[in-house]
Every structure is written in C-alpha cells, then in structure tokens.
Backbone as XML, in Angstrom:
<?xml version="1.0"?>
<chain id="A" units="angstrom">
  <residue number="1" name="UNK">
    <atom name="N" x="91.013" y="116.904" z="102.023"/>
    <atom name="CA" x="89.990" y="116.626" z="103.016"/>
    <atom name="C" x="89.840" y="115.122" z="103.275"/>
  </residue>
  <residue number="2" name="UNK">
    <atom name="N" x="90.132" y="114.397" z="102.366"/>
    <atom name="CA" x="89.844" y="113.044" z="102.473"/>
    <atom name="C" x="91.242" y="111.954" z="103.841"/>
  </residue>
  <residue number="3" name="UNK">
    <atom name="N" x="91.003" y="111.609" z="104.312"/>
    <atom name="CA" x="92.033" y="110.978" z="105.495"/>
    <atom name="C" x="91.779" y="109.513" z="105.723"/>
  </residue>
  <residue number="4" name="UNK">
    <atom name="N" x="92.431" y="108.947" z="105.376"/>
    <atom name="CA" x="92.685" y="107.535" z="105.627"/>
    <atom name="C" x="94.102" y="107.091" z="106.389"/>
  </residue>
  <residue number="5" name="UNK">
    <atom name="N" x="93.621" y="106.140" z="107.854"/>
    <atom name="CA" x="93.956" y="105.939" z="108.753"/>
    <atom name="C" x="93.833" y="104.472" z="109.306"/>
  </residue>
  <residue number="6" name="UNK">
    <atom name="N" x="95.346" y="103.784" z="109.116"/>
    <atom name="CA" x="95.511" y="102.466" z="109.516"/>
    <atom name="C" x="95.712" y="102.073" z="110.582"/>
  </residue>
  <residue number="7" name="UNK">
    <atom name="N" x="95.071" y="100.714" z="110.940"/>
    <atom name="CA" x="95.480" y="100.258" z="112.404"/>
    <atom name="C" x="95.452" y="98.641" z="112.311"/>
  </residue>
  <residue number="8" name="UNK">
    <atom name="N" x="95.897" y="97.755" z="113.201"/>
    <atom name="CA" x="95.589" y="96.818" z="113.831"/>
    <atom name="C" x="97.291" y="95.787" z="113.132"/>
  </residue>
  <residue number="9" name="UNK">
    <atom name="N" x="98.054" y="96.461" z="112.707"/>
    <atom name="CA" x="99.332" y="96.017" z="112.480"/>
    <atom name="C" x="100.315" y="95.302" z="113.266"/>
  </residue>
  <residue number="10" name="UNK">
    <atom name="N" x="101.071" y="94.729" z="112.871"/>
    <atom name="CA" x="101.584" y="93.862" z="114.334"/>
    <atom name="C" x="102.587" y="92.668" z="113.695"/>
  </residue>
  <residue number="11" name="UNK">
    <atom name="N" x="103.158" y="92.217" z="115.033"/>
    <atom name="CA" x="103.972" y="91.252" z="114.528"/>
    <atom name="C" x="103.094" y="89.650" z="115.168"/>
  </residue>
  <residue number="12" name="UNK">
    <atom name="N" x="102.884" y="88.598" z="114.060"/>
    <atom name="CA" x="102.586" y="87.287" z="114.109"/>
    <atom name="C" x="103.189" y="86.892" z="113.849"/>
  </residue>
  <residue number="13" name="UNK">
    <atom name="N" x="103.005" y="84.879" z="114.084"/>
    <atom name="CA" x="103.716" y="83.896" z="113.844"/>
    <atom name="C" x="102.762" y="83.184" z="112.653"/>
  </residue>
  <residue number="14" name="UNK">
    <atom name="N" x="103.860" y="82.513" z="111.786"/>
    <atom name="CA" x="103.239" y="81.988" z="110.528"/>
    <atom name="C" x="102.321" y="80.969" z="110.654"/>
  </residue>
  <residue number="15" name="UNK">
    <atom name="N" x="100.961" y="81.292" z="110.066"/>
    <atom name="CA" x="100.036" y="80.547" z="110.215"/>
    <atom name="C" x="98.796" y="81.243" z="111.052"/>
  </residue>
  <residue number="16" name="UNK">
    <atom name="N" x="99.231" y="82.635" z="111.581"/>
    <atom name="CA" x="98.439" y="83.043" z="112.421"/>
    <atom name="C" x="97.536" y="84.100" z="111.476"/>
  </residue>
  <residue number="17" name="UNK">
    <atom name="N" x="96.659" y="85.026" z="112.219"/>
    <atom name="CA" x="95.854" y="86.046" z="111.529"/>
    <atom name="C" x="95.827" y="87.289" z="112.171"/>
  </residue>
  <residue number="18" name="UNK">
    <atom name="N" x="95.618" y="88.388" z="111.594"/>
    <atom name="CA" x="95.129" y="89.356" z="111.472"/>
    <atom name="C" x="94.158" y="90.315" z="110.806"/>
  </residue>
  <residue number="19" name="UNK">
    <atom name="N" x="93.506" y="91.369" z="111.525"/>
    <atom name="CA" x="93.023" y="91.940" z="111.155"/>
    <atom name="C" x="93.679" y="93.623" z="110.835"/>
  </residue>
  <residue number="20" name="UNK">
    <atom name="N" x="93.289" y="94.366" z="109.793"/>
    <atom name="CA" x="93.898" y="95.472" z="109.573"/>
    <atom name="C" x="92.423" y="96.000" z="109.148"/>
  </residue>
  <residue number="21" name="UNK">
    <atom name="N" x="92.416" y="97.640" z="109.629"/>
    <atom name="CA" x="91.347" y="98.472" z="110.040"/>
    <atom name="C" x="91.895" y="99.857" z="109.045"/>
  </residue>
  <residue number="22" name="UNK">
    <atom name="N" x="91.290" y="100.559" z="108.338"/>
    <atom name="CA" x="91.201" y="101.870" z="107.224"/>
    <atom name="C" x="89.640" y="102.623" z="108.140"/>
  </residue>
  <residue number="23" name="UNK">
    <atom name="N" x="90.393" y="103.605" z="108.882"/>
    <atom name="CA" x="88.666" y="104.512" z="108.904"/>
    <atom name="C" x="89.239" y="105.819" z="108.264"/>
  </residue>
  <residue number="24" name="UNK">
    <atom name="N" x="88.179" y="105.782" z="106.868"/>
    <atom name="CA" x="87.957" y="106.911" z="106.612"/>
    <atom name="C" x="86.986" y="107.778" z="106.616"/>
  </residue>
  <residue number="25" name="UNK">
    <atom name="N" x="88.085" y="109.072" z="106.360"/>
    <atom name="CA" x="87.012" y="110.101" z="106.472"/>
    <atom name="C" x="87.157" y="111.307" z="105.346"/>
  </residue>
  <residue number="26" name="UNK">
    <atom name="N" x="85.560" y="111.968" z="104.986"/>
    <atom name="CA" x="86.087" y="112.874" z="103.870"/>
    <atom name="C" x="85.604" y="112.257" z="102.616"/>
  </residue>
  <residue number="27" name="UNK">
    <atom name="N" x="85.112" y="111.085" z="102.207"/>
    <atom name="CA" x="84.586" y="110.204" z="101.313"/>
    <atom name="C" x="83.408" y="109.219" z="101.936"/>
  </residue>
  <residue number="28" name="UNK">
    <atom name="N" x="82.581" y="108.590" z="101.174"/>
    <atom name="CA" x="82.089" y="107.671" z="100.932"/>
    <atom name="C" x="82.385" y="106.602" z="99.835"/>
  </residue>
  <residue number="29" name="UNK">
    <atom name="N" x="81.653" y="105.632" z="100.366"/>
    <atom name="CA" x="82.332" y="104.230" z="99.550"/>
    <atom name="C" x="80.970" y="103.648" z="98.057"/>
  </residue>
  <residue number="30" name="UNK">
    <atom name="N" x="80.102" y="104.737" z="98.413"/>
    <atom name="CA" x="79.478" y="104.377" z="97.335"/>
    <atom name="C" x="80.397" y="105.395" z="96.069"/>
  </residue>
  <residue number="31" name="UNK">
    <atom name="N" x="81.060" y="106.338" z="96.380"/>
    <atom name="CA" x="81.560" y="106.929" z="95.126"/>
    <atom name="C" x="83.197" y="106.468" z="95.339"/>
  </residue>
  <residue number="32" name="UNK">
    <atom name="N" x="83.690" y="105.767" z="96.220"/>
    <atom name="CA" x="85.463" y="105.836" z="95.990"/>
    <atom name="C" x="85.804" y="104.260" z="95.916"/>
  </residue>
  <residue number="33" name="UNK">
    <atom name="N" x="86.441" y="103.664" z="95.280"/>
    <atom name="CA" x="87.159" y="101.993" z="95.072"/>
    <atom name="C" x="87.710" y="102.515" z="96.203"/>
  </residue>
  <residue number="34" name="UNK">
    <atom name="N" x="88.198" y="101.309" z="97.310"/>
    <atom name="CA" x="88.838" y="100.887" z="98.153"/>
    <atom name="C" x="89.392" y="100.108" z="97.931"/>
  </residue>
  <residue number="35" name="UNK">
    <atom name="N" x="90.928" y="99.676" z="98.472"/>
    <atom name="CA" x="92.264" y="98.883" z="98.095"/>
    <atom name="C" x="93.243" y="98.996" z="99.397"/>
  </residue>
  <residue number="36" name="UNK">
    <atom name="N" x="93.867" y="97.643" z="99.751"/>
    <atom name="CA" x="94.920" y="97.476" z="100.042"/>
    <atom name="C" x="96.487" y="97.059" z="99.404"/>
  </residue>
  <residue number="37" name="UNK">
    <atom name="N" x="97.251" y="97.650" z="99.629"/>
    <atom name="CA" x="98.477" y="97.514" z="99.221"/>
    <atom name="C" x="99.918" y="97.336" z="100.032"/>
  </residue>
  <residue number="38" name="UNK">
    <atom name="N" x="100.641" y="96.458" z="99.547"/>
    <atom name="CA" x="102.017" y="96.536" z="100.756"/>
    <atom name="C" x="103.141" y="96.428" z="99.954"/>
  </residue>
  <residue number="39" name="UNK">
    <atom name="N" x="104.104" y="96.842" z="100.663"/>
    <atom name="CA" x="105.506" y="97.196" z="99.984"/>
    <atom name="C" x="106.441" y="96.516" z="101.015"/>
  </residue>
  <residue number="40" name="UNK">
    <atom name="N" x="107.061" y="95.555" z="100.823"/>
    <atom name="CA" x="108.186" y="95.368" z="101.452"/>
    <atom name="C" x="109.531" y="96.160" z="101.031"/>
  </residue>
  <residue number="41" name="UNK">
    <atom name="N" x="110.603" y="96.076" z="101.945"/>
    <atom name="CA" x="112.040" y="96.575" z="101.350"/>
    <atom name="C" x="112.674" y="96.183" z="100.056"/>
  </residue>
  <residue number="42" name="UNK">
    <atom name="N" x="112.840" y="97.262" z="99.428"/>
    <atom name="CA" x="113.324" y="96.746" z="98.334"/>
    <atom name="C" x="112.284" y="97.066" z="97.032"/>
  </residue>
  <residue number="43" name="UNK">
    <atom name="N" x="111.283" y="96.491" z="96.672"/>
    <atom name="CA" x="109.749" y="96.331" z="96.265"/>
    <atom name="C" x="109.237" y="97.157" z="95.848"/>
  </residue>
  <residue number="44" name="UNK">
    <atom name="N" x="108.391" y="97.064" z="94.650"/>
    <atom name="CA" x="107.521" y="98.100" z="94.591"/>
    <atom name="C" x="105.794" y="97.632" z="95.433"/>
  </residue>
  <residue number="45" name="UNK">
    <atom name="N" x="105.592" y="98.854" z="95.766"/>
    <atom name="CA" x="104.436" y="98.860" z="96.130"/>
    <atom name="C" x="103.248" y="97.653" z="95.218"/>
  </residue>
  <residue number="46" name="UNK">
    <atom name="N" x="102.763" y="96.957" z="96.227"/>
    <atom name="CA" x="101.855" y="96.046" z="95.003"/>
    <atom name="C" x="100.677" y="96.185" z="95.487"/>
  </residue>
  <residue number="47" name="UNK">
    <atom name="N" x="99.657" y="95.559" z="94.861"/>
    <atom name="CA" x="98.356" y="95.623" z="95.035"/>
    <atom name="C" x="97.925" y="94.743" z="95.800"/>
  </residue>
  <residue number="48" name="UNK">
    <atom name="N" x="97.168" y="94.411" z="97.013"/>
    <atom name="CA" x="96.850" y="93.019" z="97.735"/>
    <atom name="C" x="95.250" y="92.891" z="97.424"/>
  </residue>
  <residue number="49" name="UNK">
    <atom name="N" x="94.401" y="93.825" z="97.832"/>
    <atom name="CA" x="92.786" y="93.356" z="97.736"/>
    <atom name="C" x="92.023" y="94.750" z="97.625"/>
  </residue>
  <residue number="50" name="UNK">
    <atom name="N" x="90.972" y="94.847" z="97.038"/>
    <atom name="CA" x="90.259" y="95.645" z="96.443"/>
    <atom name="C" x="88.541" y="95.882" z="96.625"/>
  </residue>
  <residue number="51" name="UNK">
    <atom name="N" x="88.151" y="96.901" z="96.453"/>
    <atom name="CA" x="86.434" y="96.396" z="96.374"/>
    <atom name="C" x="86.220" y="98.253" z="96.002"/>
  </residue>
  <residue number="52" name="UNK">
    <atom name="N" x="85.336" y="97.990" z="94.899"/>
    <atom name="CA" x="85.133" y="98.749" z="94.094"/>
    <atom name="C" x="83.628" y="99.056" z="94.693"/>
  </residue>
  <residue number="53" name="UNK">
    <atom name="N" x="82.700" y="100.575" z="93.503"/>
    <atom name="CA" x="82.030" y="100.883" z="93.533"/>
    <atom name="C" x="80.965" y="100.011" z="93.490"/>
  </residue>
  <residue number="54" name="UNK">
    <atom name="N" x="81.242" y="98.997" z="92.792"/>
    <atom name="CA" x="80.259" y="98.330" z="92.749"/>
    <atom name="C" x="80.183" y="97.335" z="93.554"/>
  </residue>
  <residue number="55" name="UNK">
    <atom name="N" x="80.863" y="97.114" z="94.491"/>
    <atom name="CA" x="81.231" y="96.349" z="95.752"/>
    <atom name="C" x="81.806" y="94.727" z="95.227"/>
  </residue>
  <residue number="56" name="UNK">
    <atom name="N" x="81.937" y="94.675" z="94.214"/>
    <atom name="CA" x="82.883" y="93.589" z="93.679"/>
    <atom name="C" x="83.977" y="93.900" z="94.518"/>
  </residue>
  <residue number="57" name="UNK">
    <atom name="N" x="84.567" y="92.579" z="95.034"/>
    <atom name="CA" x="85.458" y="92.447" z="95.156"/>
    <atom name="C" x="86.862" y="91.921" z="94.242"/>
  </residue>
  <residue number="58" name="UNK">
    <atom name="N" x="88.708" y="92.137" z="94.937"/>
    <atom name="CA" x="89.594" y="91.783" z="93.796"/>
    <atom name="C" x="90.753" y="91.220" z="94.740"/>
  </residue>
  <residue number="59" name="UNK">
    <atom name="N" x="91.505" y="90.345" z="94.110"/>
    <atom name="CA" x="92.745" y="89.711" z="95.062"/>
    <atom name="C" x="93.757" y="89.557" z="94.101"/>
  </residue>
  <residue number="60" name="UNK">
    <atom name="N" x="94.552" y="89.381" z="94.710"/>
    <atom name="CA" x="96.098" y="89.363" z="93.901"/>
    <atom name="C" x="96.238" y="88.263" z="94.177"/>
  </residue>
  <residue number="61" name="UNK">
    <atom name="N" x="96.904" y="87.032" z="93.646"/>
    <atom name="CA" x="96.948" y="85.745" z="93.617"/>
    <atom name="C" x="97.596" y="85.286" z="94.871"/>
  </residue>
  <residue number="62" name="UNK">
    <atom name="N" x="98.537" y="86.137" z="95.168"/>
    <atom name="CA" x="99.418" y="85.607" z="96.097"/>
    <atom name="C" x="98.304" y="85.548" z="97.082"/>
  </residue>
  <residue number="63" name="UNK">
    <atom name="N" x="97.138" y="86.417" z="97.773"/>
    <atom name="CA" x="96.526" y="86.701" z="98.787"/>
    <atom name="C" x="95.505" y="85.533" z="98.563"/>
  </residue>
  <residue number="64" name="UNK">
    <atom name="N" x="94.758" y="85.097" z="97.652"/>
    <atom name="CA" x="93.386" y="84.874" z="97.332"/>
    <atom name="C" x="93.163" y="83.210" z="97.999"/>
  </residue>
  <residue number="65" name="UNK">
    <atom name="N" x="91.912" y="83.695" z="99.094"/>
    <atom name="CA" x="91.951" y="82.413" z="99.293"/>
    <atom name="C" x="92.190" y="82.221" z="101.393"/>
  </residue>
  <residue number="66" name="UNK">
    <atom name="N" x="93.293" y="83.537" z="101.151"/>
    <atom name="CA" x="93.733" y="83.882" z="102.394"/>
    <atom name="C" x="92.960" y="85.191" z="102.931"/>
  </residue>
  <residue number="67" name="UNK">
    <atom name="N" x="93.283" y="85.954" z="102.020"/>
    <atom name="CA" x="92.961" y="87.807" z="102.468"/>
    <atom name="C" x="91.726" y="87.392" z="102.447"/>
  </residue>
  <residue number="68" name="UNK">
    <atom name="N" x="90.725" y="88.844" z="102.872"/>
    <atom name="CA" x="89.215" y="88.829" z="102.511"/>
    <atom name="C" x="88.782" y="90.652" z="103.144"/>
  </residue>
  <residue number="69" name="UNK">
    <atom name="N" x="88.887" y="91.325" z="101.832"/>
    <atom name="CA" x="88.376" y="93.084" z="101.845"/>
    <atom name="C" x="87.004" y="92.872" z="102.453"/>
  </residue>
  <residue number="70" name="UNK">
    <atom name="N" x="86.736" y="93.834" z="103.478"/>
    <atom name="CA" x="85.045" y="94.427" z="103.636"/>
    <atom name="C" x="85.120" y="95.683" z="103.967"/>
  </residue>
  <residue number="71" name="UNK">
    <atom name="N" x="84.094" y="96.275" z="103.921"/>
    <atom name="CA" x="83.558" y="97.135" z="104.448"/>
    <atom name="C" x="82.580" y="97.448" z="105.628"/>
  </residue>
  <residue number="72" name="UNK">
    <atom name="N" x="82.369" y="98.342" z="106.421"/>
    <atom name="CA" x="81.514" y="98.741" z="107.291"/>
    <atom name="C" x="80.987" y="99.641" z="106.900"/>
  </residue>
  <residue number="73" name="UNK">
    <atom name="N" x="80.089" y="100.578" z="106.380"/>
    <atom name="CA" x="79.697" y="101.580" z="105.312"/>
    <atom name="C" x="78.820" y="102.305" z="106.409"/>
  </residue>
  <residue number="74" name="UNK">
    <atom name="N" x="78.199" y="102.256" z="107.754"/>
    <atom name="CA" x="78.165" y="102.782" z="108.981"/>
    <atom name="C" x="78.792" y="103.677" z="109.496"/>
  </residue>
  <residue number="75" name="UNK">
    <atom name="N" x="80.639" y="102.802" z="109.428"/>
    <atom name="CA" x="81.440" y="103.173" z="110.747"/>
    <atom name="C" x="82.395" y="103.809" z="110.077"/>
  </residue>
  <residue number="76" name="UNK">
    <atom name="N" x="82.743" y="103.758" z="108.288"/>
    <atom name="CA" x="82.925" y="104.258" z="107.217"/>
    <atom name="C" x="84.702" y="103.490" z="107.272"/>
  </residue>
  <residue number="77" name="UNK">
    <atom name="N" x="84.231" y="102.556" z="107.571"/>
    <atom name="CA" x="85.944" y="101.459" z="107.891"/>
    <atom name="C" x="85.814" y="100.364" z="106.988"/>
  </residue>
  <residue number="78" name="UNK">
    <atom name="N" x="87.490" y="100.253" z="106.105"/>
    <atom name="CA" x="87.518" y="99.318" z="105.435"/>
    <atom name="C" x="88.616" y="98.569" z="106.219"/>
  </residue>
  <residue number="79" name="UNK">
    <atom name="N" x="87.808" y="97.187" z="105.782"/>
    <atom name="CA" x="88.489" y="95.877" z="106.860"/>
    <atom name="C" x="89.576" y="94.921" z="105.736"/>
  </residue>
  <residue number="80" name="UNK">
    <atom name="N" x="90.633" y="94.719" z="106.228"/>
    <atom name="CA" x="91.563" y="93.610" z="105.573"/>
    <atom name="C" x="91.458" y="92.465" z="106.638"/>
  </residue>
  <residue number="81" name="UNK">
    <atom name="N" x="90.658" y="91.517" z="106.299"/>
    <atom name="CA" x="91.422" y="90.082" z="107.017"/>
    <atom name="C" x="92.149" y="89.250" z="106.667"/>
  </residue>
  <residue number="82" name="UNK">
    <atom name="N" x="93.212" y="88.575" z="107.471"/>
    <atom name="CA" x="94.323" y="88.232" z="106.681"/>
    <atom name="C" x="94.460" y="86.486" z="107.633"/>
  </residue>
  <residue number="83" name="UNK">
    <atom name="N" x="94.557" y="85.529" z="106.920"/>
    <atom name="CA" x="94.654" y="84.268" z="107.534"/>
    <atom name="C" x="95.456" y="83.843" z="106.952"/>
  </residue>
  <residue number="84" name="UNK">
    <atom name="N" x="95.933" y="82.678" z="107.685"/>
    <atom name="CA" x="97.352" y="81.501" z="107.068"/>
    <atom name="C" x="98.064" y="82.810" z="106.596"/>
  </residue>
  <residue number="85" name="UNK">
    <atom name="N" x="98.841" y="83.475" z="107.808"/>
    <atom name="CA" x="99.819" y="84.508" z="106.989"/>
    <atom name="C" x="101.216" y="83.381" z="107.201"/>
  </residue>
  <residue number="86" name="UNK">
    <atom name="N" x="101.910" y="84.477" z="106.148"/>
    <atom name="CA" x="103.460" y="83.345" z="105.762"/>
    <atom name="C" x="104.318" y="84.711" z="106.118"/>
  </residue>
  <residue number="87" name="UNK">
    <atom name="N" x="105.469" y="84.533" z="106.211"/>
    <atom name="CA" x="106.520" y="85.535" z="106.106"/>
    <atom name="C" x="106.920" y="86.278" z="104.977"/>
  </residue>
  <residue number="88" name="UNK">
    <atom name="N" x="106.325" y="86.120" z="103.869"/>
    <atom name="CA" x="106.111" y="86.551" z="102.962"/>
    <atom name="C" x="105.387" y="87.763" z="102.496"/>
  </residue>
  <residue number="89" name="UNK">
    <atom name="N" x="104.294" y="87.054" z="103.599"/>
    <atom name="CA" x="103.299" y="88.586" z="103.674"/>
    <atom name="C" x="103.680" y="89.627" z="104.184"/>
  </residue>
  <residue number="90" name="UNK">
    <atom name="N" x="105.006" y="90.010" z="105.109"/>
    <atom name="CA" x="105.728" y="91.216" z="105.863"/>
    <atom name="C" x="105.768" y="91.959" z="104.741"/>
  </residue>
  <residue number="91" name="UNK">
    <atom name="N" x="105.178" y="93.100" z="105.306"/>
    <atom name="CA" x="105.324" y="94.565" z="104.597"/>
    <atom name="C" x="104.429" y="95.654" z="105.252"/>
  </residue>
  <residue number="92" name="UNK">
    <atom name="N" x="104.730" y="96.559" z="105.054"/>
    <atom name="CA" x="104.069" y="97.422" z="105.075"/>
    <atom name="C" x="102.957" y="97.639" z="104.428"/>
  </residue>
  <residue number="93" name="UNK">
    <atom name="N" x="101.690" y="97.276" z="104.898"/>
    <atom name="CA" x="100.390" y="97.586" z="104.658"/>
    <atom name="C" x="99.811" y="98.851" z="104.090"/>
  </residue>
  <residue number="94" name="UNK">
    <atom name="N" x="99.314" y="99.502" z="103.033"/>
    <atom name="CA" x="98.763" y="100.800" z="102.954"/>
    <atom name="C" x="97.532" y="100.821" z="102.384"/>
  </residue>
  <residue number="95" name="UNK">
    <atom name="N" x="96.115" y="101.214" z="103.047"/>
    <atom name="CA" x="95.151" y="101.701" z="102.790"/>
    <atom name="C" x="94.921" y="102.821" z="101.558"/>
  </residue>
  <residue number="96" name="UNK">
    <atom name="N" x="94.195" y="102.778" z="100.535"/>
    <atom name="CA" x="94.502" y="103.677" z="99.764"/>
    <atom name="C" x="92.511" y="103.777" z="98.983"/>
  </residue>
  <residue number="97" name="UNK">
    <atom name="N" x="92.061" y="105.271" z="98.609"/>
    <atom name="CA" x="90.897" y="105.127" z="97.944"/>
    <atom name="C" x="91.199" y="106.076" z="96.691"/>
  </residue>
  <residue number="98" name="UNK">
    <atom name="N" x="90.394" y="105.346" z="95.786"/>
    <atom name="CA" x="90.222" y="106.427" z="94.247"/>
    <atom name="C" x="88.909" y="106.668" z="94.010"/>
  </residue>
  <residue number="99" name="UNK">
    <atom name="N" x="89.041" y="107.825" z="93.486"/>
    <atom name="CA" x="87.361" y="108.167" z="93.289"/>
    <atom name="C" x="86.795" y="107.272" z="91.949"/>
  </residue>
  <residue number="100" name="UNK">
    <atom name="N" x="86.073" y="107.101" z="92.152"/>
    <atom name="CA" x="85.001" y="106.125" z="90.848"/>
    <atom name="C" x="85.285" y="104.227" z="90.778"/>
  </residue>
  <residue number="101" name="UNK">
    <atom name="N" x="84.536" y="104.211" z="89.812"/>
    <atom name="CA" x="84.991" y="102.786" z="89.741"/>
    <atom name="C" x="86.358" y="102.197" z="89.600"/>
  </residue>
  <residue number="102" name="UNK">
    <atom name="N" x="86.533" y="100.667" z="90.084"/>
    <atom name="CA" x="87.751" y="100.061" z="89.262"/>
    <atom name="C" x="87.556" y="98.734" z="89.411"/>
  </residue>
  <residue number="103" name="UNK">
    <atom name="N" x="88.483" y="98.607" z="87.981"/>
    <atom name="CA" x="88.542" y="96.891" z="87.902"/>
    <atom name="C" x="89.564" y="96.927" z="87.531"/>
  </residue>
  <residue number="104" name="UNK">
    <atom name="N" x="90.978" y="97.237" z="87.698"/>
    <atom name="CA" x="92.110" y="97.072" z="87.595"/>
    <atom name="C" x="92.763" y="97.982" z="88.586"/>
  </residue>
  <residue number="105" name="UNK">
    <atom name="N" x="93.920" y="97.706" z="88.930"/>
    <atom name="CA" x="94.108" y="98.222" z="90.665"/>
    <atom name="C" x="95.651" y="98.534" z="90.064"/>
  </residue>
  <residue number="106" name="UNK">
    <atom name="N" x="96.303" y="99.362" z="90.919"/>
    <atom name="CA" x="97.643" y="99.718" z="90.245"/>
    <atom name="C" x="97.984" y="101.067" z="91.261"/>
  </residue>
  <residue number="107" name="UNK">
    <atom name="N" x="99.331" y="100.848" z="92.008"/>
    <atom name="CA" x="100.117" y="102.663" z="92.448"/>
    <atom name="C" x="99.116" y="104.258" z="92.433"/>
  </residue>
  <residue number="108" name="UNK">
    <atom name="N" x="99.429" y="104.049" z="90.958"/>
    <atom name="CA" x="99.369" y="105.270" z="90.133"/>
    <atom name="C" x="98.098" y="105.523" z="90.125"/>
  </residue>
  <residue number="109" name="UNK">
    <atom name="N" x="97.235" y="104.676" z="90.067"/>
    <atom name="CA" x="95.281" y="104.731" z="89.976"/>
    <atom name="C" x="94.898" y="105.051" z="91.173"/>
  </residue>
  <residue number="110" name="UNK">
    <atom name="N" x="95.338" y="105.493" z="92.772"/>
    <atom name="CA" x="94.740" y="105.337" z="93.047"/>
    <atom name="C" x="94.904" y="107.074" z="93.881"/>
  </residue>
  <residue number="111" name="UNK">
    <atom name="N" x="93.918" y="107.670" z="94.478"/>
    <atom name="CA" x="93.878" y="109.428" z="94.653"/>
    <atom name="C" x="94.838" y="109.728" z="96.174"/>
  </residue>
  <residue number="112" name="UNK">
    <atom name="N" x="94.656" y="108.675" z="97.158"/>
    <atom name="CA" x="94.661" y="109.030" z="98.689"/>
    <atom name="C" x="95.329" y="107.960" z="98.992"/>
  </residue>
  <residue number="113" name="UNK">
    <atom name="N" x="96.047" y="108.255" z="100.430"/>
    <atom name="CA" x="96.799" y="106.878" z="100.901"/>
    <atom name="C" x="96.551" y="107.114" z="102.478"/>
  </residue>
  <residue number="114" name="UNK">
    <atom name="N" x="96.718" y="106.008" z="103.086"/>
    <atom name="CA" x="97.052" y="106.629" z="104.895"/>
    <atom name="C" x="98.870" y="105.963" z="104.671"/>
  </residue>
  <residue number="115" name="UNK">
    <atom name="N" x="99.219" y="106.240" z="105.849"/>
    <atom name="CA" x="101.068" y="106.211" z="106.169"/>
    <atom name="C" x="101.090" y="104.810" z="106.292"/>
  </residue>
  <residue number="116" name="UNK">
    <atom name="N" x="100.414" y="104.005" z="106.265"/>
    <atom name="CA" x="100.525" y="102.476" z="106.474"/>
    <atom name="C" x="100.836" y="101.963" z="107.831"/>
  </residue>
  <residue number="117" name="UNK">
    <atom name="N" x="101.006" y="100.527" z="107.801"/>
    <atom name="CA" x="101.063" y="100.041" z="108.857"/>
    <atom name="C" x="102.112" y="98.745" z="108.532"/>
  </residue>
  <residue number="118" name="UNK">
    <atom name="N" x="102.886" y="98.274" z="109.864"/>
    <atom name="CA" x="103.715" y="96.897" z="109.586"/>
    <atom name="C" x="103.079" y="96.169" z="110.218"/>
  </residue>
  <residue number="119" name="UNK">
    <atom name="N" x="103.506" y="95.009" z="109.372"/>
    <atom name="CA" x="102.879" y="93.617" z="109.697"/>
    <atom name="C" x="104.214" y="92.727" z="109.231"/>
  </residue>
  <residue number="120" name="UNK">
    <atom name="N" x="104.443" y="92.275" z="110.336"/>
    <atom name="CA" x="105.727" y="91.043" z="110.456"/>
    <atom name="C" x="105.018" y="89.853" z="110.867"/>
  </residue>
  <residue number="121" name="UNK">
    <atom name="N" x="105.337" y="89.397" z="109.583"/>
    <atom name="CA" x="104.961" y="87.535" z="109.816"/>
    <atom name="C" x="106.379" y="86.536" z="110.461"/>
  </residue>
  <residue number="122" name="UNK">
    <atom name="N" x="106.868" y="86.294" z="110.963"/>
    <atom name="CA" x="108.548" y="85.352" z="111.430"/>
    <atom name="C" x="107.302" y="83.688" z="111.555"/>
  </residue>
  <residue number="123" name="UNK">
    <atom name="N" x="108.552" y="83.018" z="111.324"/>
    <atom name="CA" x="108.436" y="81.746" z="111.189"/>
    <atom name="C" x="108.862" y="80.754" z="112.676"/>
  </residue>
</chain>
C-alpha cells in the first residue's frame, strides 16, 4: 500500500541546483524515517540524506553542506535540495521510507523505494 514517487530529475551544469520531490502515499512521516539514495553505474546504492522520526536530520559527507532533506507533512512530500552540484553527483536518485526510527541509514534498512529518478550533472 505504501507508494513512493519521484520527480524533478534532470540534466544540469556543474555548479547549478536542483530540486528532487518524493510524494508519498500509504504512510505518514511521524511513524516512517525518510531517505535519499543514488546509485551510479557500476556502484552500490549509497545513502545521500535522511530525516528520521524524530525529524533529525543526516548527510553523507560527500553531500553535507550542499544537499538539504525536508519535508512537507501537509502535502505528505519529501524534498531533496541539491546545490553546487558536481558531476559526481550523477546517479540515479531513489526515494526510499522505513518504518520507525533511524540513526544509521543503509540499502537493507530501509522497507519501500520509488523507481528513482536521473540526475546528470556534465561539466
């Protein structure tokens, strides 16, 4: 029942921004961690940014500083903003929620995914 559904993917130039959009449905965010994740070719799936039950937020080093997780808890949409992107950042984007808390983020932890989205950074 639960459906998570990505959008706002695209191809930029380095240095530019985006936004990436998760509306789900079938959950709430007071009981499920929310997370982004991307996989380039080759790669395993990694973890990019996070925000838990307790609305703490989490970043992966490479992102931090740049990315920035929110929520809309209204419109039931989780937001990735993404600035000073590099070509580095190309991958495939995936929205993903687990039920309960977290403070460690990982593949395997997490219940639901949407099909993702690309995001091409070129130089």
């Amino acid at each position: 029942q639960v459906q998570l559904g990505e959008s706002g993917g695209g191809s930029v130039q380095a240095g530019g921004s985006l936004r990436l959009s998760c509306a789900a449905s079938g959950l709430t965010f007071s009981t499920y961690s929310m997370g982004w994740f991307r996989q380039a070719p080759g790669k395993e799936r990694r973890f990019v940014a996070g925000i838990s039950t307790s609305w703490r937020t989490y970043y992966a080093d490479s992102v931090k500083g740049r990315f920035t997780i929110s929520t809309d808890n209204a419109k039931n949409t989780l937001y990735l903003q993404m600035n000073s992107l590099k070509p580095e950042d190309t991958a495939v984007y995936y929205c993903a929620a687990g039920r309960g808390f977290r403070n460690t983020w990982y593949q395997r932890g997490m219940d639901y995914w949407g099909e993702g989205t690309l995001v091409t950074v070129s130089s």
